[in-house]
C-alpha cells in the first residue's frame, strides 16, 4: 500500500505548524513532512513539536543538511525523538544546498564523501555501537550513545545525482527524491539505488523511496502550478507536478508508485492559499483513491 503524506512548507511561520498538525491529525493524514531549509525552521525542533501534538501522525524531516550538523548531535537528537515517540519520526539527511552551506562556512569540497562517512557513522551510532573513525570529514573517538533508540531506526538520504543515488542504495535505508523528479526520473533513480544496494550486498534489505509531488488544487490551480515550475526552471519537464481535483492528483500519485515510489508526499505550491485545507484534501479526498 502506498503511503501518502503532505508537506508543511517552511515559507509558513513556525507558529502555523500547530494548526496544520491538528488538521492532519483530525483528517487522518498518515505523514506530515517538514524541511530544514536555510534559514527557516529548524527540522528537529519543529518535528519534536509536531510529534508532541499528536499520538498517531508520522512526521518526516526531509532533510537535515549534514554539513551543518555534527553526526554525534544528529544521532543524539534522532535517538531522543525515537525514544519519546517510538516509530513515528522519519529522518532524512543529505548534502544540503551548496550555496547555503557556503553562506555559513560549512561547504564541503566533496559532498558525496561527507555523506558516505556521515551515513556510516550515524547508522552505527543509532545501532548502539561505539564508534571511532578518522575520515576526511567525520571524526569520532570512542563515541557511543547512552540512550540509543529502543529499536532499529531507518535513515533516509536525500539524493539527486547518480553518485548520490548509488550511495543511498549502499549506505541508507531509503531515498528522498525532490519534486523535480517525474515518473521516468523515479525509475532511473530506482535503478541507480539498486546498483548501490547490489554493490554493498544489501539487496535483501528493503529500501524505501519517498518522492515529493508538487500539487495544486482549487481555484487557479493550473496557473499556480505553472508559475512555481517556471520559478524552479523546470516548466518544460513533462509529467512534473499536477493540478486539478482529487482524481487527477491520485492518478499522478499512481504514476509515481508504478515507477517505484513507496511514499508520495504532496507538496503544495509556495502560494497555496489554504494550507490546512490542502492537508484535509490530501487525507480525505486523495487518500481514498490511492491503493
mmCIF file of C-alpha atoms in Angstrom:
data_model
loop_
_atom_site.group_PDB
_atom_site.id
_atom_site.type_symbol
_atom_site.label_atom_id
_atom_site.label_comp_id
_atom_site.label_asym_id
_atom_site.label_seq_id
_atom_site.Cartn_x
_atom_site.Cartn_y
_atom_site.Cartn_z
ATOM 1 C CA UNK A 1 0.000 0.000 0.000
ATOM 2 C CA UNK A 2 1.304 3.424 -0.952
ATOM 3 C CA UNK A 3 1.954 5.806 1.921
ATOM 4 C CA UNK A 4 0.640 9.316 1.341
ATOM 5 C CA UNK A 5 1.767 12.488 3.055
ATOM 6 C CA UNK A 6 1.838 16.255 2.722
ATOM 7 C CA UNK A 7 4.440 18.955 3.283
ATOM 8 C CA UNK A 8 4.373 21.792 5.791
ATOM 9 C CA UNK A 9 6.370 24.270 3.736
ATOM 10 C CA UNK A 10 8.772 26.379 5.807
ATOM 11 C CA UNK A 11 7.692 29.520 3.982
ATOM 12 C CA UNK A 12 4.945 29.417 6.594
ATOM 13 C CA UNK A 13 5.975 30.785 10.005
ATOM 14 C CA UNK A 14 6.607 28.213 12.749
ATOM 15 C CA UNK A 15 3.547 29.302 14.708
ATOM 16 C CA UNK A 16 1.337 27.946 11.891
ATOM 17 C CA UNK A 17 2.615 24.415 12.464
ATOM 18 C CA UNK A 18 0.276 23.562 15.349
ATOM 19 C CA UNK A 19 -2.861 24.213 13.319
ATOM 20 C CA UNK A 20 -1.582 22.147 10.386
ATOM 21 C CA UNK A 21 -0.691 19.283 12.711
ATOM 22 C CA UNK A 22 -4.170 19.428 14.216
ATOM 23 C CA UNK A 23 -5.695 19.461 10.727
ATOM 24 C CA UNK A 24 -3.546 16.475 9.731
ATOM 25 C CA UNK A 25 -4.461 14.541 12.858
ATOM 26 C CA UNK A 26 -8.142 15.299 12.542
ATOM 27 C CA UNK A 27 -8.242 14.339 8.866
ATOM 28 C CA UNK A 28 -6.348 11.093 9.373
ATOM 29 C CA UNK A 29 -3.269 12.052 7.335
ATOM 30 C CA UNK A 30 -0.560 9.391 7.512
ATOM 31 C CA UNK A 31 2.578 11.521 7.269
ATOM 32 C CA UNK A 32 3.434 15.207 7.607
ATOM 33 C CA UNK A 33 6.825 16.228 6.225
ATOM 34 C CA UNK A 34 8.975 19.175 7.284
ATOM 35 C CA UNK A 35 12.026 20.756 5.676
ATOM 36 C CA UNK A 36 15.127 22.222 7.274
ATOM 37 C CA UNK A 37 15.704 24.849 4.592
ATOM 38 C CA UNK A 38 18.151 27.625 5.420
ATOM 39 C CA UNK A 39 17.311 29.893 7.068
ATOM 40 C CA UNK A 40 13.785 28.983 8.066
ATOM 41 C CA UNK A 41 12.517 26.500 10.690
ATOM 42 C CA UNK A 42 14.805 24.041 12.436
ATOM 43 C CA UNK A 43 13.927 20.490 11.409
ATOM 44 C CA UNK A 44 14.400 18.703 14.737
ATOM 45 C CA UNK A 45 12.692 21.320 16.882
ATOM 46 C CA UNK A 46 9.711 21.508 14.527
ATOM 47 C CA UNK A 47 9.470 17.715 14.333
ATOM 48 C CA UNK A 48 9.539 17.375 18.115
ATOM 49 C CA UNK A 49 6.698 19.857 18.473
ATOM 50 C CA UNK A 50 4.642 18.211 15.746
ATOM 51 C CA UNK A 51 5.116 14.760 17.267
ATOM 52 C CA UNK A 52 4.144 16.033 20.706
ATOM 53 C CA UNK A 53 0.883 17.486 19.377
ATOM 54 C CA UNK A 54 -0.353 14.124 18.065
ATOM 55 C CA UNK A 55 -0.199 10.492 19.134
ATOM 56 C CA UNK A 56 -0.629 8.929 15.684
ATOM 57 C CA UNK A 57 0.896 11.073 12.940
ATOM 58 C CA UNK A 58 4.259 10.125 11.450
ATOM 59 C CA UNK A 59 6.494 13.159 10.985
ATOM 60 C CA UNK A 60 9.259 13.225 8.408
ATOM 61 C CA UNK A 61 12.159 15.641 8.118
ATOM 62 C CA UNK A 62 13.404 15.696 4.574
ATOM 63 C CA UNK A 63 16.082 16.634 5.004
ATOM 64 C CA UNK A 64 18.757 17.605 7.540
ATOM 65 C CA UNK A 65 21.813 19.109 5.766
ATOM 66 C CA UNK A 66 24.813 17.171 7.053
ATOM 67 C CA UNK A 67 27.435 19.946 6.655
ATOM 68 C CA UNK A 68 25.531 21.918 9.296
ATOM 69 C CA UNK A 69 25.324 19.129 11.879
ATOM 70 C CA UNK A 70 27.951 17.106 13.697
ATOM 71 C CA UNK A 71 26.954 13.481 13.267
ATOM 72 C CA UNK A 72 27.002 12.843 17.022
ATOM 73 C CA UNK A 73 24.448 15.623 17.549
ATOM 74 C CA UNK A 74 22.206 14.235 14.810
ATOM 75 C CA UNK A 75 22.449 10.779 16.389
ATOM 76 C CA UNK A 76 21.576 12.156 19.831
ATOM 77 C CA UNK A 77 18.567 14.071 18.522
ATOM 78 C CA UNK A 78 17.358 11.194 16.368
ATOM 79 C CA UNK A 79 17.611 8.758 19.262
ATOM 80 C CA UNK A 80 15.784 11.172 21.551
ATOM 81 C CA UNK A 81 12.893 11.561 19.096
ATOM 82 C CA UNK A 82 12.581 7.805 18.683
ATOM 83 C CA UNK A 83 12.606 7.191 22.431
ATOM 84 C CA UNK A 84 9.977 9.880 23.007
ATOM 85 C CA UNK A 85 7.817 8.985 20.008
ATOM 86 C CA UNK A 86 8.645 5.381 19.023
ATOM 87 C CA UNK A 87 8.254 4.560 15.358
ATOM 88 C CA UNK A 88 6.814 7.911 14.299
ATOM 89 C CA UNK A 89 9.806 10.100 13.308
ATOM 90 C CA UNK A 90 11.235 9.637 9.801
ATOM 91 C CA UNK A 91 14.553 11.411 9.312
ATOM 92 C CA UNK A 92 16.457 12.067 6.132
ATOM 93 C CA UNK A 93 19.914 13.550 5.688
ATOM 94 C CA UNK A 94 21.617 14.998 2.639
ATOM 95 C CA UNK A 95 24.205 17.346 1.165
ATOM 96 C CA UNK A 96 22.097 20.453 1.635
ATOM 97 C CA UNK A 97 22.012 23.304 -0.865
ATOM 98 C CA UNK A 98 25.645 24.104 -1.530
ATOM 99 C CA UNK A 99 25.162 27.867 -1.791
ATOM 100 C CA UNK A 100 23.546 27.869 1.669
ATOM 101 C CA UNK A 101 26.341 25.735 3.056
ATOM 102 C CA UNK A 102 28.801 28.262 1.668
ATOM 103 C CA UNK A 103 26.958 31.094 3.408
ATOM 104 C CA UNK A 104 27.604 29.514 6.799
ATOM 105 C CA UNK A 105 31.153 28.379 6.079
ATOM 106 C CA UNK A 106 30.217 24.693 6.014
ATOM 107 C CA UNK A 107 30.534 23.834 2.337
ATOM 108 C CA UNK A 108 32.336 20.528 1.774
ATOM 109 C CA UNK A 109 34.755 20.077 -1.099
ATOM 110 C CA UNK A 110 33.389 16.552 -1.630
ATOM 111 C CA UNK A 111 29.729 16.357 -0.554
ATOM 112 C CA UNK A 112 29.488 12.685 -1.563
ATOM 113 C CA UNK A 113 32.465 11.747 0.626
ATOM 114 C CA UNK A 114 30.944 13.639 3.543
ATOM 115 C CA UNK A 115 27.574 11.943 3.106
ATOM 116 C CA UNK A 116 29.169 8.498 2.842
ATOM 117 C CA UNK A 117 31.153 8.984 6.073
ATOM 118 C CA UNK A 118 28.159 10.544 7.802
ATOM 119 C CA UNK A 119 25.720 7.758 6.934
ATOM 120 C CA UNK A 120 28.125 5.070 8.115
ATOM 121 C CA UNK A 121 28.742 6.796 11.434
ATOM 122 C CA UNK A 122 25.104 7.760 12.004
ATOM 123 C CA UNK A 123 23.764 4.274 11.381
ATOM 124 C CA UNK A 124 26.420 2.752 13.658
ATOM 125 C CA UNK A 125 25.699 5.202 16.475
ATOM 126 C CA UNK A 126 21.953 4.597 16.245
ATOM 127 C CA UNK A 127 22.606 0.862 16.350
ATOM 128 C CA UNK A 128 24.212 1.358 19.767
ATOM 129 C CA UNK A 129 27.787 0.871 18.609
ATOM 130 C CA UNK A 130 30.821 2.681 19.994
ATOM 131 C CA UNK A 131 32.334 4.463 17.020
ATOM 132 C CA UNK A 132 35.887 5.550 16.321
ATOM 133 C CA UNK A 133 36.574 6.889 12.862
ATOM 134 C CA UNK A 134 39.045 9.307 11.333
ATOM 135 C CA UNK A 135 37.569 10.172 7.951
ATOM 136 C CA UNK A 136 38.088 13.146 5.754
ATOM 137 C CA UNK A 137 35.135 14.928 7.381
ATOM 138 C CA UNK A 138 33.691 12.706 10.117
ATOM 139 C CA UNK A 139 35.969 12.175 13.108
ATOM 140 C CA UNK A 140 34.802 10.358 16.241
ATOM 141 C CA UNK A 141 36.857 8.998 19.132
ATOM 142 C CA UNK A 142 35.067 6.266 21.077
ATOM 143 C CA UNK A 143 31.615 7.867 20.787
ATOM 144 C CA UNK A 144 28.538 5.883 21.846
ATOM 145 C CA UNK A 145 25.020 6.954 22.750
ATOM 146 C CA UNK A 146 23.976 6.432 26.349
ATOM 147 C CA UNK A 147 20.346 6.423 25.207
ATOM 148 C CA UNK A 148 20.247 4.729 21.790
ATOM 149 C CA UNK A 149 16.889 4.093 20.141
ATOM 150 C CA UNK A 150 14.979 1.099 21.539
ATOM 151 C CA UNK A 151 14.526 -0.400 18.059
ATOM 152 C CA UNK A 152 16.277 -0.150 14.679
ATOM 153 C CA UNK A 153 15.918 3.303 13.103
ATOM 154 C CA UNK A 154 15.784 3.655 9.310
ATOM 155 C CA UNK A 155 17.807 6.572 7.970
ATOM 156 C CA UNK A 156 16.912 8.068 4.606
ATOM 157 C CA UNK A 157 19.205 10.051 2.327
ATOM 158 C CA UNK A 158 18.218 12.853 0.002
ATOM 159 C CA UNK A 159 19.781 12.279 -3.405
ATOM 160 C CA UNK A 160 19.579 13.573 -6.968
ATOM 161 C CA UNK A 161 22.735 12.771 -8.944
ATOM 162 C CA UNK A 162 23.880 9.268 -9.954
ATOM 163 C CA UNK A 163 26.718 9.087 -7.399
ATOM 164 C CA UNK A 164 24.448 10.143 -4.543
ATOM 165 C CA UNK A 165 21.691 7.753 -5.595
ATOM 166 C CA UNK A 166 24.093 4.813 -5.707
ATOM 167 C CA UNK A 167 25.475 5.858 -2.332
ATOM 168 C CA UNK A 168 21.966 5.971 -0.890
ATOM 169 C CA UNK A 169 21.437 2.399 -2.029
ATOM 170 C CA UNK A 170 24.743 1.361 -0.463
ATOM 171 C CA UNK A 171 24.519 3.143 2.862
ATOM 172 C CA UNK A 172 20.965 4.371 3.610
ATOM 173 C CA UNK A 173 17.668 2.654 4.330
ATOM 174 C CA UNK A 174 15.677 4.824 1.965
ATOM 175 C CA UNK A 175 15.937 7.691 -0.502
ATOM 176 C CA UNK A 176 14.126 11.023 -0.711
ATOM 177 C CA UNK A 177 13.586 12.441 -4.213
ATOM 178 C CA UNK A 178 12.651 16.056 -4.860
ATOM 179 C CA UNK A 179 9.508 17.319 -6.567
ATOM 180 C CA UNK A 180 11.647 17.819 -9.684
ATOM 181 C CA UNK A 181 11.516 14.040 -10.235
ATOM 182 C CA UNK A 182 8.973 12.840 -12.843
ATOM 183 C CA UNK A 183 7.987 9.166 -13.106
ATOM 184 C CA UNK A 184 10.822 8.409 -15.539
ATOM 185 C CA UNK A 185 13.203 10.006 -13.047
ATOM 186 C CA UNK A 186 11.889 7.729 -10.297
ATOM 187 C CA UNK A 187 12.545 4.675 -12.496
ATOM 188 C CA UNK A 188 16.107 5.807 -13.206
ATOM 189 C CA UNK A 189 16.658 6.589 -9.528
ATOM 190 C CA UNK A 190 15.449 3.113 -8.550
ATOM 191 C CA UNK A 191 17.920 1.555 -10.984
ATOM 192 C CA UNK A 192 20.829 3.531 -9.542
ATOM 193 C CA UNK A 193 19.749 2.820 -5.968
ATOM 194 C CA UNK A 194 19.554 -0.880 -6.759
ATOM 195 C CA UNK A 195 23.040 -0.757 -8.264
ATOM 196 C CA UNK A 196 24.278 0.649 -4.959
ATOM 197 C CA UNK A 197 22.399 -1.974 -2.962
ATOM 198 C CA UNK A 198 23.899 -4.737 -5.087
ATOM 199 C CA UNK A 199 27.424 -3.387 -4.693
ATOM 200 C CA UNK A 200 27.002 -3.422 -0.906
ATOM 201 C CA UNK A 201 25.198 -6.799 -0.842
ATOM 202 C CA UNK A 202 22.084 -5.154 0.575
ATOM 203 C CA UNK A 203 19.519 -6.404 -1.940
ATOM 204 C CA UNK A 204 17.787 -8.415 0.779
ATOM 205 C CA UNK A 205 17.162 -5.251 2.818
ATOM 206 C CA UNK A 206 14.070 -3.158 1.922
ATOM 207 C CA UNK A 207 14.810 0.319 0.603
ATOM 208 C CA UNK A 208 12.032 2.915 0.755
ATOM 209 C CA UNK A 209 11.741 5.581 -1.937
ATOM 210 C CA UNK A 210 9.965 8.804 -0.955
ATOM 211 C CA UNK A 211 9.157 11.341 -3.664
ATOM 212 C CA UNK A 212 7.591 14.777 -3.393
ATOM 213 C CA UNK A 213 4.839 15.685 -5.860
ATOM 214 C CA UNK A 214 4.214 19.375 -6.495
ATOM 215 C CA UNK A 215 0.445 19.681 -6.275
ATOM 216 C CA UNK A 216 -2.076 22.458 -6.797
ATOM 217 C CA UNK A 217 -5.826 22.200 -6.356
ATOM 218 C CA UNK A 218 -8.746 24.577 -6.134
ATOM 219 C CA UNK A 219 -9.205 27.923 -7.899
ATOM 220 C CA UNK A 220 -6.277 28.939 -10.120
ATOM 221 C CA UNK A 221 -4.532 25.604 -9.579
ATOM 222 C CA UNK A 222 -3.066 25.272 -13.072
ATOM 223 C CA UNK A 223 -1.713 28.823 -13.057
ATOM 224 C CA UNK A 224 -0.147 28.416 -9.607
ATOM 225 C CA UNK A 225 1.500 25.147 -10.599
ATOM 226 C CA UNK A 226 2.882 26.611 -13.830
ATOM 227 C CA UNK A 227 4.233 29.665 -12.024
ATOM 228 C CA UNK A 228 6.081 27.509 -9.494
ATOM 229 C CA UNK A 229 7.517 25.207 -12.154
ATOM 230 C CA UNK A 230 8.712 28.252 -14.104
ATOM 231 C CA UNK A 231 10.286 29.743 -10.981
ATOM 232 C CA UNK A 232 12.141 26.446 -10.444
ATOM 233 C CA UNK A 233 13.232 26.371 -14.085
ATOM 234 C CA UNK A 234 11.559 23.006 -14.763
ATOM 235 C CA UNK A 235 8.383 24.051 -16.559
ATOM 236 C CA UNK A 236 9.475 22.175 -19.693
ATOM 237 C CA UNK A 237 9.860 18.810 -17.917
ATOM 238 C CA UNK A 238 6.947 16.517 -18.876
ATOM 239 C CA UNK A 239 4.786 14.829 -16.219
ATOM 240 C CA UNK A 240 6.114 17.091 -13.484
ATOM 241 C CA UNK A 241 3.602 18.219 -10.877
ATOM 242 C CA UNK A 242 -0.162 18.011 -11.017
ATOM 243 C CA UNK A 243 -3.030 20.491 -10.915
ATOM 244 C CA UNK A 244 -6.641 19.518 -10.507
ATOM 245 C CA UNK A 245 -9.108 17.636 -8.359
ATOM 246 C CA UNK A 246 -8.545 14.558 -6.203
ATOM 247 C CA UNK A 247 -8.924 12.214 -9.163
ATOM 248 C CA UNK A 248 -6.201 13.960 -11.152
ATOM 249 C CA UNK A 249 -3.878 14.019 -8.149
ATOM 250 C CA UNK A 250 -4.485 10.334 -7.384
ATOM 251 C CA UNK A 251 -3.583 9.426 -10.977
ATOM 252 C CA UNK A 252 -0.330 11.389 -10.666
ATOM 253 C CA UNK A 253 0.439 9.580 -7.404
ATOM 254 C CA UNK A 254 -0.226 6.245 -9.112
ATOM 255 C CA UNK A 255 2.199 7.086 -11.929
ATOM 256 C CA UNK A 256 4.932 7.683 -9.350
ATOM 257 C CA UNK A 257 4.183 4.494 -7.432
ATOM 258 C CA UNK A 258 4.171 2.459 -10.642
ATOM 259 C CA UNK A 259 7.609 3.935 -11.343
ATOM 260 C CA UNK A 260 8.948 2.745 -7.988
ATOM 261 C CA UNK A 261 7.902 5.196 -5.252
ATOM 262 C CA UNK A 262 6.770 3.742 -1.924
ATOM 263 C CA UNK A 263 5.699 7.038 -0.358
ATOM 264 C CA UNK A 264 4.378 10.081 -2.215
ATOM 265 C CA UNK A 265 4.312 13.378 -0.356
ATOM 266 C CA UNK A 266 2.110 16.088 -1.815
ATOM 267 C CA UNK A 267 3.951 19.401 -1.872
ATOM 268 C CA UNK A 268 1.702 22.468 -2.124
ATOM 269 C CA UNK A 269 2.804 25.471 -4.110
ATOM 270 C CA UNK A 270 4.526 28.194 -2.118
ATOM 271 C CA UNK A 271 1.461 30.412 -2.584
ATOM 272 C CA UNK A 272 -1.095 27.775 -1.515
ATOM 273 C CA UNK A 273 -3.969 29.907 -0.170
ATOM 274 C CA UNK A 274 -5.327 27.332 2.306
ATOM 275 C CA UNK A 275 -2.593 25.121 3.829
ATOM 276 C CA UNK A 276 -4.968 23.463 6.308
ATOM 277 C CA UNK A 277 -7.441 22.815 3.504
ATOM 278 C CA UNK A 278 -4.632 21.241 1.456
ATOM 279 C CA UNK A 279 -3.931 18.842 4.326
ATOM 280 C CA UNK A 280 -7.599 17.847 4.509
ATOM 281 C CA UNK A 281 -7.766 17.487 0.718
ATOM 282 C CA UNK A 282 -4.800 15.090 0.814
ATOM 283 C CA UNK A 283 -6.205 12.928 3.597
ATOM 284 C CA UNK A 284 -9.922 12.997 2.912
ATOM 285 C CA UNK A 285 -10.160 13.237 -0.897
ATOM 286 C CA UNK A 286 -6.934 11.876 -2.404
ATOM 287 C CA UNK A 287 -6.151 9.106 0.095
ATOM 288 C CA UNK A 288 -9.332 7.063 -0.613
ATOM 289 C CA UNK A 289 -8.391 6.989 -4.330
ATOM 290 C CA UNK A 290 -4.822 5.750 -3.789
ATOM 291 C CA UNK A 291 -4.439 1.978 -3.318
#
